[in-house]
Each structure stands twice: as C-alpha cells, then as structure tokens.
Amino acid sequence: MNVAIIGATGYSGAELFRLLHGHPHVSRCDVFSSSQDGVHLSESFPHVGSVDGAVLHKLEIEALSRYDAVFFATPPGVSGEWAPALIDRGVKVIDLSGDFRLKDGAVYEQWYGRQAAPAEYLQKAVYGLTEWNREAVREAVLLSNPGCYPTATLLGLAPLVKEGLIKEDSIIVDAKSGVSGAGRKAGLGTHFSEVNENVKIYKVNVHQHIPEIEQTLQTWNEAMEPITFSTHLIPMTRGIMATIYAKAKQPLSPNDLVDLYKTSYEGSPFVRVRKVGQFPATKEVYGSNYCDIGLAYDERTGRVTVVSVIDNLMKGAAGQAVQNFNLMMGLDEAEGLRFLPIYP
C-alpha cells in the first residue's frame, strides 16, 4: 500500500514515518508539508538519514488522492479543512488531531476555540480507541485517533464503567505527561530551564481532552457525570501516567479487579494488566504501543485506584494510528508494532 503523512515534521509525524517506513504492508510512505516543499525530512530530523521517500511534498489534493491512506499529524484545524475532500475522493484518512473527535461541533468550538469541521464529517468519523471499537474501525473511512490523555484514561476506566462498578460522579484523573506531549514548537512552557527539576499543573479544568473523555464515558454509560481531570508536565521526554480514582458502588477485591481487567482485555495484544500489588512505570512502555495497567482497592475509602501508563507518542499517537490503519486495511492490528519497549 501507498500512504502519505501530512505533518511529518512534528514528533508524532516523525514517529509515524518510523513505523510506516518499516511496515511490512507499506511499500511507499511519502511526507507532505505546507511550508517545506522539496526539503528532505532529515533537515528537521537528522536521525531519519537519507532514506527514500523522505523529501517533503507540497500539499495538493490531487496528489494526495493517489494514496490508499493519508495520516494527518497536524495541529487543530488542518485536517478539518483538508480531510473532507480526500474522503470524497475515496481516500481513507487517519487523523491524529482533535478535529473529528467530538461529535458536537459547538462543543469543539467551545473547547478548541476554532471553527469545527463540517457536521457531516463529524458524524462520519469513527473514534479509534481500538480495543473498544474494533468493528467500527474496520469499516471506517475517516478515523479519529484518540488523544494521548484520553487513551490512557479511557483504557484505564473502561471495564469499571462498562460493568457499572463505580459511582458515576466520582471519577478523578491525575495525569502526568512528558514534554514531547506539548509538541516540537519552542515555547517558554517547555524551555529546559522551566521544565528541568520542576513539576507543574496546566490547563486546570479547561484541557481540551476533557470533553473527549466524557463523550466516550457517556457512550458507555449514559448516567456518567462530568469528571475532575488534571494534567501535569513532568521533566521527561516521553510517557503518560494517568492515576485514576473512583468510588466503588460496593466493596471489590483486588483479585476480582485484576480478573475483570484481564478478561476485558483478553485478545488485546497491547494492553497488559499487572498482577495484584504491581504497578507500571512510564519507562516500562517507552517506545512501544503498550498500555500497562495496575489496580488497587482501598477498603478504608471504598475507592478504586487505576494506574495506566502509555508512551504518548506511540499508544497515545502514532502507534495507535498504525494499529487502527491495520484494521482499516484488513490486517492484523499488531502488524508493524510487534516490538517490546525500550529499556532502560
């Protein structure tokens, strides 16, 4: 298959190129840019070297229409403008931005502060939380790849919410991310002197991933209430840890929790559930498409604790996008992703 990446000069785009360049069913992977036509990707990312297909091309609908699939690893607003024309030409689109995640355009405009994509395409988009939406992903023409925080959070919450085991108004998510989650563009907030030896909270109660998480939770259980969701920047390059708290409706044993999650994710090659008393660390999924989950129940408070970790550039972006691409193309979802994390 021939595929294209729009936005390959960002971190997620570079990871996509790495994965697709070595994918066993991709014969050609071309890269496109709105501003660097004719420039080799190695000018932005020297680690790419002089590999074929890494010269950036100008964005043109006719040229992009010749590919089997087009990946958008772009800032908000780009895919909402360009993707509809490609879909109308029969090209499958995998969008890593937030442009098609929210079904209600007014909600998107409230949280993202920009015009939403056409309503027809918002409704057509399939939300690509692979483990819980496989059948829809297989039939998708427009795939909306989940955000990094929602991926870790929703995979951590799904069994509890779907089984109705927690109180609908009790969810608190304390999430932490490495600096690559902020993208490659330089800014004061990601300056070394500001981040090093420092932890800071940001976008308190206004993070754009909040409505995305709530939308999916309410799809699983209409009674779900708004969540408390806090994000923190950590002085590391990659990784997300979401520590999730929720009040149980009735007492739960740690063994039952682990059994529930292992049963729920049986047949999901990229979700690994830890044994009772074991909890994952971000470094244990580094560079991989895994989501590792640890569980606990506090008898004193009646709360469940879920610890969910991912690599934000892999399972939180490029890796999950390739996982979804595989299903859309009739392949095994693990194609091109069967490798262990990098450690240490």
PDB file of C-alpha atoms in Angstrom, residues 50-283:
ATOM      1  CA  SER A  50      18.876   9.750   3.587  1.00  0.00           C
ATOM      2  CA  VAL A  51      16.076   7.197   3.280  1.00  0.00           C
ATOM      3  CA  ASP A  52      13.949   7.200   0.136  1.00  0.00           C
ATOM      4  CA  GLY A  53      10.561   8.868   0.246  1.00  0.00           C
ATOM      5  CA  ALA A  54      11.553  11.408   2.880  1.00  0.00           C
ATOM      6  CA  VAL A  55      11.513  14.511   0.680  1.00  0.00           C
ATOM      7  CA  LEU A  56       8.647  16.757   1.729  1.00  0.00           C
ATOM      8  CA  HIS A  57       5.994  17.481  -0.883  1.00  0.00           C
ATOM      9  CA  LYS A  58       3.612  20.391  -1.255  1.00  0.00           C
ATOM     10  CA  LEU A  59       0.058  19.888  -0.016  1.00  0.00           C
ATOM     11  CA  GLU A  60      -2.177  19.279  -3.046  1.00  0.00           C
ATOM     12  CA  ILE A  61      -5.483  17.425  -3.037  1.00  0.00           C
ATOM     13  CA  GLU A  62      -4.888  15.784  -6.415  1.00  0.00           C
ATOM     14  CA  ALA A  63      -1.505  14.424  -5.350  1.00  0.00           C
ATOM     15  CA  LEU A  64      -2.848  13.187  -2.015  1.00  0.00           C
ATOM     16  CA  SER A  65      -5.807  11.495  -3.715  1.00  0.00           C
ATOM     17  CA  ARG A  66      -3.494   8.862  -5.196  1.00  0.00           C
ATOM     18  CA  TYR A  67      -2.742   7.241  -1.823  1.00  0.00           C
ATOM     19  CA  ASP A  68      -4.532   4.361  -0.137  1.00  0.00           C
ATOM     20  CA  ALA A  69      -4.466   6.204   3.182  1.00  0.00           C
ATOM     21  CA  VAL A  70      -3.433   9.641   4.415  1.00  0.00           C
ATOM     22  CA  PHE A  71      -2.354  10.349   8.002  1.00  0.00           C
ATOM     23  CA  PHE A  72      -2.810  13.831   9.461  1.00  0.00           C
ATOM     24  CA  ALA A  73      -0.309  14.543  12.257  1.00  0.00           C
ATOM     25  CA  THR A  74      -1.177  18.219  12.264  1.00  0.00           C
ATOM     26  CA  PRO A  75      -2.283  20.986  14.638  1.00  0.00           C
ATOM     27  CA  PRO A  76      -6.030  21.580  15.135  1.00  0.00           C
ATOM     28  CA  GLY A  77      -7.819  22.977  12.104  1.00  0.00           C
ATOM     29  CA  VAL A  78      -5.752  21.405   9.321  1.00  0.00           C
ATOM     30  CA  SER A  79      -7.460  18.045   8.919  1.00  0.00           C
ATOM     31  CA  GLY A  80     -10.881  19.651   9.369  1.00  0.00           C
ATOM     32  CA  GLU A  81     -10.144  21.691   6.246  1.00  0.00           C
ATOM     33  CA  TRP A  82      -8.369  19.082   4.100  1.00  0.00           C
ATOM     34  CA  ALA A  83      -9.763  15.672   5.050  1.00  0.00           C
ATOM     35  CA  PRO A  84     -13.328  16.036   3.638  1.00  0.00           C
ATOM     36  CA  ALA A  85     -12.041  16.470   0.072  1.00  0.00           C
ATOM     37  CA  LEU A  86      -9.891  13.344   0.385  1.00  0.00           C
ATOM     38  CA  ILE A  87     -12.742  11.297   1.825  1.00  0.00           C
ATOM     39  CA  ASP A  88     -14.971  12.391  -1.039  1.00  0.00           C
ATOM     40  CA  ARG A  89     -12.308  11.029  -3.405  1.00  0.00           C
ATOM     41  CA  GLY A  90     -12.288   7.627  -1.710  1.00  0.00           C
ATOM     42  CA  VAL A  91      -9.088   8.030   0.307  1.00  0.00           C
ATOM     43  CA  LYS A  92      -9.042   6.635   3.841  1.00  0.00           C
ATOM     44  CA  VAL A  93      -7.996   9.224   6.433  1.00  0.00           C
ATOM     45  CA  ILE A  94      -6.456   8.684   9.867  1.00  0.00           C
ATOM     46  CA  ASP A  95      -6.461  11.938  11.817  1.00  0.00           C
ATOM     47  CA  LEU A  96      -4.225  12.320  14.874  1.00  0.00           C
ATOM     48  CA  SER A  97      -5.526  15.802  15.711  1.00  0.00           C
ATOM     49  CA  GLY A  98      -8.693  16.576  17.645  1.00  0.00           C
ATOM     50  CA  ASP A  99     -10.675  17.875  14.670  1.00  0.00           C
ATOM     51  CA  PHE A 100     -13.056  14.908  14.388  1.00  0.00           C
ATOM     52  CA  ARG A 101     -13.114  13.504  17.929  1.00  0.00           C
ATOM     53  CA  LEU A 102     -16.108  15.468  19.209  1.00  0.00           C
ATOM     54  CA  LYS A 103     -19.462  14.776  17.585  1.00  0.00           C
ATOM     55  CA  ASP A 104     -20.926  18.158  18.569  1.00  0.00           C
ATOM     56  CA  GLY A 105     -19.312  20.986  16.633  1.00  0.00           C
ATOM     57  CA  ALA A 106     -20.416  23.557  19.217  1.00  0.00           C
ATOM     58  CA  VAL A 107     -18.589  21.631  21.946  1.00  0.00           C
ATOM     59  CA  TYR A 108     -15.456  21.523  19.773  1.00  0.00           C
ATOM     60  CA  GLU A 109     -15.611  25.274  19.209  1.00  0.00           C
ATOM     61  CA  GLN A 110     -16.047  25.889  22.937  1.00  0.00           C
ATOM     62  CA  TRP A 111     -13.019  23.816  23.958  1.00  0.00           C
ATOM     63  CA  TYR A 112     -10.703  24.344  20.975  1.00  0.00           C
ATOM     64  CA  GLY A 113     -11.575  27.957  20.249  1.00  0.00           C
ATOM     65  CA  ARG A 114     -11.825  27.486  16.476  1.00  0.00           C
ATOM     66  CA  GLN A 115     -14.384  26.569  13.848  1.00  0.00           C
ATOM     67  CA  ALA A 116     -15.425  22.921  13.795  1.00  0.00           C
ATOM     68  CA  ALA A 117     -15.231  20.635  10.777  1.00  0.00           C
ATOM     69  CA  PRO A 118     -18.455  20.146   8.765  1.00  0.00           C
ATOM     70  CA  ALA A 119     -21.101  18.302  10.791  1.00  0.00           C
ATOM     71  CA  GLU A 120     -21.487  15.596   8.132  1.00  0.00           C
ATOM     72  CA  TYR A 121     -17.887  14.519   8.625  1.00  0.00           C
ATOM     73  CA  LEU A 122     -18.007  14.769  12.418  1.00  0.00           C
ATOM     74  CA  GLN A 123     -20.791  12.198  12.334  1.00  0.00           C
ATOM     75  CA  LYS A 124     -18.952  10.041   9.797  1.00  0.00           C
ATOM     76  CA  ALA A 125     -15.757   9.893  11.868  1.00  0.00           C
ATOM     77  CA  VAL A 126     -15.053   6.719  13.860  1.00  0.00           C
ATOM     78  CA  TYR A 127     -13.356   7.166  17.229  1.00  0.00           C
ATOM     79  CA  GLY A 128     -10.315   4.914  17.148  1.00  0.00           C
ATOM     80  CA  LEU A 129      -9.968   3.622  20.684  1.00  0.00           C
ATOM     81  CA  THR A 130      -9.044   0.327  19.097  1.00  0.00           C
ATOM     82  CA  GLU A 131      -9.615  -2.089  21.949  1.00  0.00           C
ATOM     83  CA  TRP A 132     -13.233  -0.960  22.403  1.00  0.00           C
ATOM     84  CA  ASN A 133     -14.231  -0.091  18.846  1.00  0.00           C
ATOM     85  CA  ARG A 134     -12.650  -2.683  16.572  1.00  0.00           C
ATOM     86  CA  GLU A 135     -15.642  -3.460  14.374  1.00  0.00           C
ATOM     87  CA  ALA A 136     -16.360   0.202  13.631  1.00  0.00           C
ATOM     88  CA  VAL A 137     -12.651   0.845  12.971  1.00  0.00           C
ATOM     89  CA  ARG A 138     -12.589  -1.954  10.395  1.00  0.00           C
ATOM     90  CA  GLU A 139     -15.327  -0.198   8.421  1.00  0.00           C
ATOM     91  CA  ALA A 140     -14.013   3.347   8.903  1.00  0.00           C
ATOM     92  CA  VAL A 141     -13.220   5.741   6.089  1.00  0.00           C
ATOM     93  CA  LEU A 142     -12.456   8.630   8.446  1.00  0.00           C
ATOM     94  CA  LEU A 143     -10.681   7.533  11.614  1.00  0.00           C
ATOM     95  CA  SER A 144     -10.284   9.960  14.514  1.00  0.00           C
ATOM     96  CA  ASN A 145      -7.319   8.825  16.566  1.00  0.00           C
ATOM     97  CA  PRO A 146      -7.848   9.440  20.302  1.00  0.00           C
ATOM     98  CA  GLY A 147      -5.766  11.939  22.216  1.00  0.00           C
ATOM     99  CA  CYS A 148      -2.891  10.783  24.390  1.00  0.00           C
ATOM    100  CA  TYR A 149      -4.513  11.535  27.760  1.00  0.00           C
ATOM    101  CA  PRO A 150      -7.887  10.064  26.714  1.00  0.00           C
ATOM    102  CA  THR A 151      -6.207   6.860  25.551  1.00  0.00           C
ATOM    103  CA  ALA A 152      -4.551   6.225  28.910  1.00  0.00           C
ATOM    104  CA  THR A 153      -7.617   7.357  30.853  1.00  0.00           C
ATOM    105  CA  LEU A 154     -10.288   5.506  28.888  1.00  0.00           C
ATOM    106  CA  LEU A 155      -8.373   2.231  28.682  1.00  0.00           C
ATOM    107  CA  GLY A 156      -7.932   2.507  32.450  1.00  0.00           C
ATOM    108  CA  LEU A 157     -11.626   3.194  33.132  1.00  0.00           C
ATOM    109  CA  ALA A 158     -13.468   1.129  30.525  1.00  0.00           C
ATOM    110  CA  PRO A 159     -14.041  -2.141  32.427  1.00  0.00           C
ATOM    111  CA  LEU A 160     -15.242  -0.332  35.557  1.00  0.00           C
ATOM    112  CA  VAL A 161     -17.616   1.954  33.657  1.00  0.00           C
ATOM    113  CA  LYS A 162     -18.969  -0.712  31.340  1.00  0.00           C
ATOM    114  CA  GLU A 163     -19.682  -3.050  34.251  1.00  0.00           C
ATOM    115  CA  GLY A 164     -21.289  -0.249  36.287  1.00  0.00           C
ATOM    116  CA  LEU A 165     -18.971  -0.812  39.251  1.00  0.00           C
ATOM    117  CA  ILE A 166     -18.206   2.817  40.141  1.00  0.00           C
ATOM    118  CA  LYS A 167     -20.307   5.814  41.121  1.00  0.00           C
ATOM    119  CA  GLU A 168     -20.925   7.942  38.084  1.00  0.00           C
ATOM    120  CA  ASP A 169     -19.982  11.256  39.729  1.00  0.00           C
ATOM    121  CA  SER A 170     -16.808  10.115  41.461  1.00  0.00           C
ATOM    122  CA  ILE A 171     -14.062   9.971  38.814  1.00  0.00           C
ATOM    123  CA  ILE A 172     -10.870  11.942  39.439  1.00  0.00           C
ATOM    124  CA  VAL A 173      -7.961  11.696  36.997  1.00  0.00           C
ATOM    125  CA  ASP A 174      -4.484  12.885  37.949  1.00  0.00           C
ATOM    126  CA  ALA A 175      -2.472  12.714  34.716  1.00  0.00           C
ATOM    127  CA  LYS A 176       1.179  13.483  34.041  1.00  0.00           C
ATOM    128  CA  SER A 177       2.962  13.799  30.694  1.00  0.00           C
ATOM    129  CA  GLY A 178       6.454  14.138  29.324  1.00  0.00           C
ATOM    130  CA  VAL A 179       7.419  17.302  27.458  1.00  0.00           C
ATOM    131  CA  SER A 180       7.069  15.827  23.951  1.00  0.00           C
ATOM    132  CA  GLY A 181       3.307  15.937  24.520  1.00  0.00           C
ATOM    133  CA  ALA A 182       3.493  19.707  24.055  1.00  0.00           C
ATOM    134  CA  GLY A 183       4.845  19.276  20.526  1.00  0.00           C
ATOM    135  CA  ARG A 184       8.091  20.417  18.944  1.00  0.00           C
ATOM    136  CA  LYS A 185       7.464  24.142  18.683  1.00  0.00           C
ATOM    137  CA  ALA A 186       9.645  26.020  21.138  1.00  0.00           C
ATOM    138  CA  GLY A 187       7.933  27.941  23.916  1.00  0.00           C
ATOM    139  CA  LEU A 188       8.548  29.274  27.387  1.00  0.00           C
ATOM    140  CA  GLY A 189       6.494  26.495  28.979  1.00  0.00           C
ATOM    141  CA  THR A 190       8.782  23.792  27.553  1.00  0.00           C
ATOM    142  CA  HIS A 191      12.082  25.668  27.880  1.00  0.00           C
ATOM    143  CA  PHE A 192      14.698  23.491  29.636  1.00  0.00           C
ATOM    144  CA  SER A 193      15.134  25.969  32.463  1.00  0.00           C
ATOM    145  CA  GLU A 194      11.384  25.989  33.097  1.00  0.00           C
ATOM    146  CA  VAL A 195      10.849  22.203  32.929  1.00  0.00           C
ATOM    147  CA  ASN A 196      14.005  20.745  34.448  1.00  0.00           C
ATOM    148  CA  GLU A 197      13.694  19.782  38.153  1.00  0.00           C
ATOM    149  CA  ASN A 198      10.126  21.041  38.082  1.00  0.00           C
ATOM    150  CA  VAL A 199       6.559  19.692  38.020  1.00  0.00           C
ATOM    151  CA  LYS A 200       3.670  21.969  37.131  1.00  0.00           C
ATOM    152  CA  ILE A 201      -0.036  21.683  36.573  1.00  0.00           C
ATOM    153  CA  TYR A 202      -1.552  23.245  33.457  1.00  0.00           C
ATOM    154  CA  LYS A 203      -4.927  23.843  31.768  1.00  0.00           C
ATOM    155  CA  VAL A 204      -6.723  23.333  35.072  1.00  0.00           C
ATOM    156  CA  ASN A 205     -10.354  22.345  34.348  1.00  0.00           C
ATOM    157  CA  VAL A 206     -10.036  23.567  30.738  1.00  0.00           C
ATOM    158  CA  HIS A 207      -7.994  20.867  28.992  1.00  0.00           C
ATOM    159  CA  GLN A 208      -9.453  20.093  25.553  1.00  0.00           C
ATOM    160  CA  HIS A 209      -9.294  16.345  26.251  1.00  0.00           C
ATOM    161  CA  ILE A 210     -11.959  16.602  28.975  1.00  0.00           C
ATOM    162  CA  PRO A 211     -14.991  16.587  26.633  1.00  0.00           C
ATOM    163  CA  GLU A 212     -13.421  13.791  24.585  1.00  0.00           C
ATOM    164  CA  ILE A 213     -13.137  11.574  27.662  1.00  0.00           C
ATOM    165  CA  GLU A 214     -16.626  12.471  28.898  1.00  0.00           C
ATOM    166  CA  GLN A 215     -18.176  11.841  25.483  1.00  0.00           C
ATOM    167  CA  THR A 216     -16.844   8.283  25.425  1.00  0.00           C
ATOM    168  CA  LEU A 217     -17.737   7.574  29.050  1.00  0.00           C
ATOM    169  CA  GLN A 218     -21.308   8.666  28.341  1.00  0.00           C
ATOM    170  CA  THR A 219     -21.383   6.419  25.289  1.00  0.00           C
ATOM    171  CA  TRP A 220     -20.591   3.506  27.574  1.00  0.00           C
ATOM    172  CA  ASN A 221     -22.924   4.633  30.371  1.00  0.00           C
ATOM    173  CA  GLU A 222     -25.426   7.454  29.830  1.00  0.00           C
ATOM    174  CA  ALA A 223     -25.527   8.174  33.566  1.00  0.00           C
ATOM    175  CA  MET A 224     -21.868   9.227  33.740  1.00  0.00           C
ATOM    176  CA  GLU A 225     -21.302  12.680  35.242  1.00  0.00           C
ATOM    177  CA  PRO A 226     -18.510  15.197  34.495  1.00  0.00           C
ATOM    178  CA  ILE A 227     -15.058  14.170  35.693  1.00  0.00           C
ATOM    179  CA  THR A 228     -12.299  16.024  37.513  1.00  0.00           C
ATOM    180  CA  PHE A 229      -9.272  15.904  35.216  1.00  0.00           C
ATOM    181  CA  SER A 230      -5.897  17.485  35.986  1.00  0.00           C
ATOM    182  CA  THR A 231      -2.770  17.453  33.812  1.00  0.00           C
ATOM    183  CA  HIS A 232       0.840  17.964  34.879  1.00  0.00           C
ATOM    184  CA  LEU A 233       4.067  18.460  32.956  1.00  0.00           C
ATOM    185  CA  ILE A 234       6.930  16.209  34.072  1.00  0.00           C
ATOM    186  CA  PRO A 235      10.649  16.708  33.248  1.00  0.00           C
ATOM    187  CA  MET A 236      10.950  13.665  30.967  1.00  0.00           C
ATOM    188  CA  THR A 237      10.706  13.301  27.193  1.00  0.00           C
ATOM    189  CA  ARG A 238       8.046  10.620  26.710  1.00  0.00           C
ATOM    190  CA  GLY A 239       5.331   8.974  28.699  1.00  0.00           C
ATOM    191  CA  ILE A 240       1.957   9.480  30.334  1.00  0.00           C
ATOM    192  CA  MET A 241       0.811   8.193  33.694  1.00  0.00           C
ATOM    193  CA  ALA A 242      -2.877   8.551  34.496  1.00  0.00           C
ATOM    194  CA  THR A 243      -3.689   7.786  38.123  1.00  0.00           C
ATOM    195  CA  ILE A 244      -7.452   7.412  38.311  1.00  0.00           C
ATOM    196  CA  TYR A 245      -9.648   7.352  41.420  1.00  0.00           C
ATOM    197  CA  ALA A 246     -13.314   6.379  41.603  1.00  0.00           C
ATOM    198  CA  LYS A 247     -15.751   5.401  44.365  1.00  0.00           C
ATOM    199  CA  ALA A 248     -16.930   1.794  44.119  1.00  0.00           C
ATOM    200  CA  LYS A 249     -20.660   1.076  44.392  1.00  0.00           C
ATOM    201  CA  GLN A 250     -19.863  -1.954  46.518  1.00  0.00           C
ATOM    202  CA  PRO A 251     -16.708  -3.489  48.007  1.00  0.00           C
ATOM    203  CA  LEU A 252     -14.306  -5.014  45.474  1.00  0.00           C
ATOM    204  CA  SER A 253     -11.360  -7.320  45.967  1.00  0.00           C
ATOM    205  CA  PRO A 254      -8.043  -6.646  44.216  1.00  0.00           C
ATOM    206  CA  ASN A 255      -8.108 -10.144  42.745  1.00  0.00           C
ATOM    207  CA  ASP A 256     -11.564  -9.579  41.252  1.00  0.00           C
ATOM    208  CA  LEU A 257     -10.429  -6.273  39.764  1.00  0.00           C
ATOM    209  CA  VAL A 258      -7.404  -7.828  38.094  1.00  0.00           C
ATOM    210  CA  ASP A 259      -9.511 -10.734  36.809  1.00  0.00           C
ATOM    211  CA  LEU A 260     -12.053  -8.277  35.378  1.00  0.00           C
ATOM    212  CA  TYR A 261      -9.381  -6.349  33.507  1.00  0.00           C
ATOM    213  CA  LYS A 262      -7.609  -9.447  32.225  1.00  0.00           C
ATOM    214  CA  THR A 263     -10.915 -10.773  30.918  1.00  0.00           C
ATOM    215  CA  SER A 264     -11.835  -7.402  29.404  1.00  0.00           C
ATOM    216  CA  TYR A 265      -8.527  -7.134  27.550  1.00  0.00           C
ATOM    217  CA  GLU A 266      -8.169 -10.757  26.571  1.00  0.00           C
ATOM    218  CA  GLY A 267      -7.314 -10.712  22.880  1.00  0.00           C
ATOM    219  CA  SER A 268      -5.988  -7.140  23.052  1.00  0.00           C
ATOM    220  CA  PRO A 269      -2.281  -7.507  22.300  1.00  0.00           C
ATOM    221  CA  PHE A 270      -1.288  -4.046  23.502  1.00  0.00           C
ATOM    222  CA  VAL A 271      -2.943  -3.856  26.918  1.00  0.00           C
ATOM    223  CA  ARG A 272      -1.041  -5.556  29.738  1.00  0.00           C
ATOM    224  CA  VAL A 273      -2.636  -5.900  33.165  1.00  0.00           C
ATOM    225  CA  ARG A 274      -0.303  -6.202  36.147  1.00  0.00           C
ATOM    226  CA  LYS A 275      -0.662  -8.689  38.969  1.00  0.00           C
ATOM    227  CA  VAL A 276      -2.173  -7.641  42.293  1.00  0.00           C
ATOM    228  CA  GLY A 277       0.196  -5.277  44.091  1.00  0.00           C
ATOM    229  CA  GLN A 278       2.220  -4.412  40.978  1.00  0.00           C
ATOM    230  CA  PHE A 279       2.017  -1.020  39.283  1.00  0.00           C
ATOM    231  CA  PRO A 280       3.509   0.110  35.973  1.00  0.00           C
ATOM    232  CA  ALA A 281       6.007   2.888  35.287  1.00  0.00           C
ATOM    233  CA  THR A 282       6.220   5.022  32.158  1.00  0.00           C
ATOM    234  CA  LYS A 283       9.661   3.683  31.276  1.00  0.00           C
TER     235      LYS A 283
END
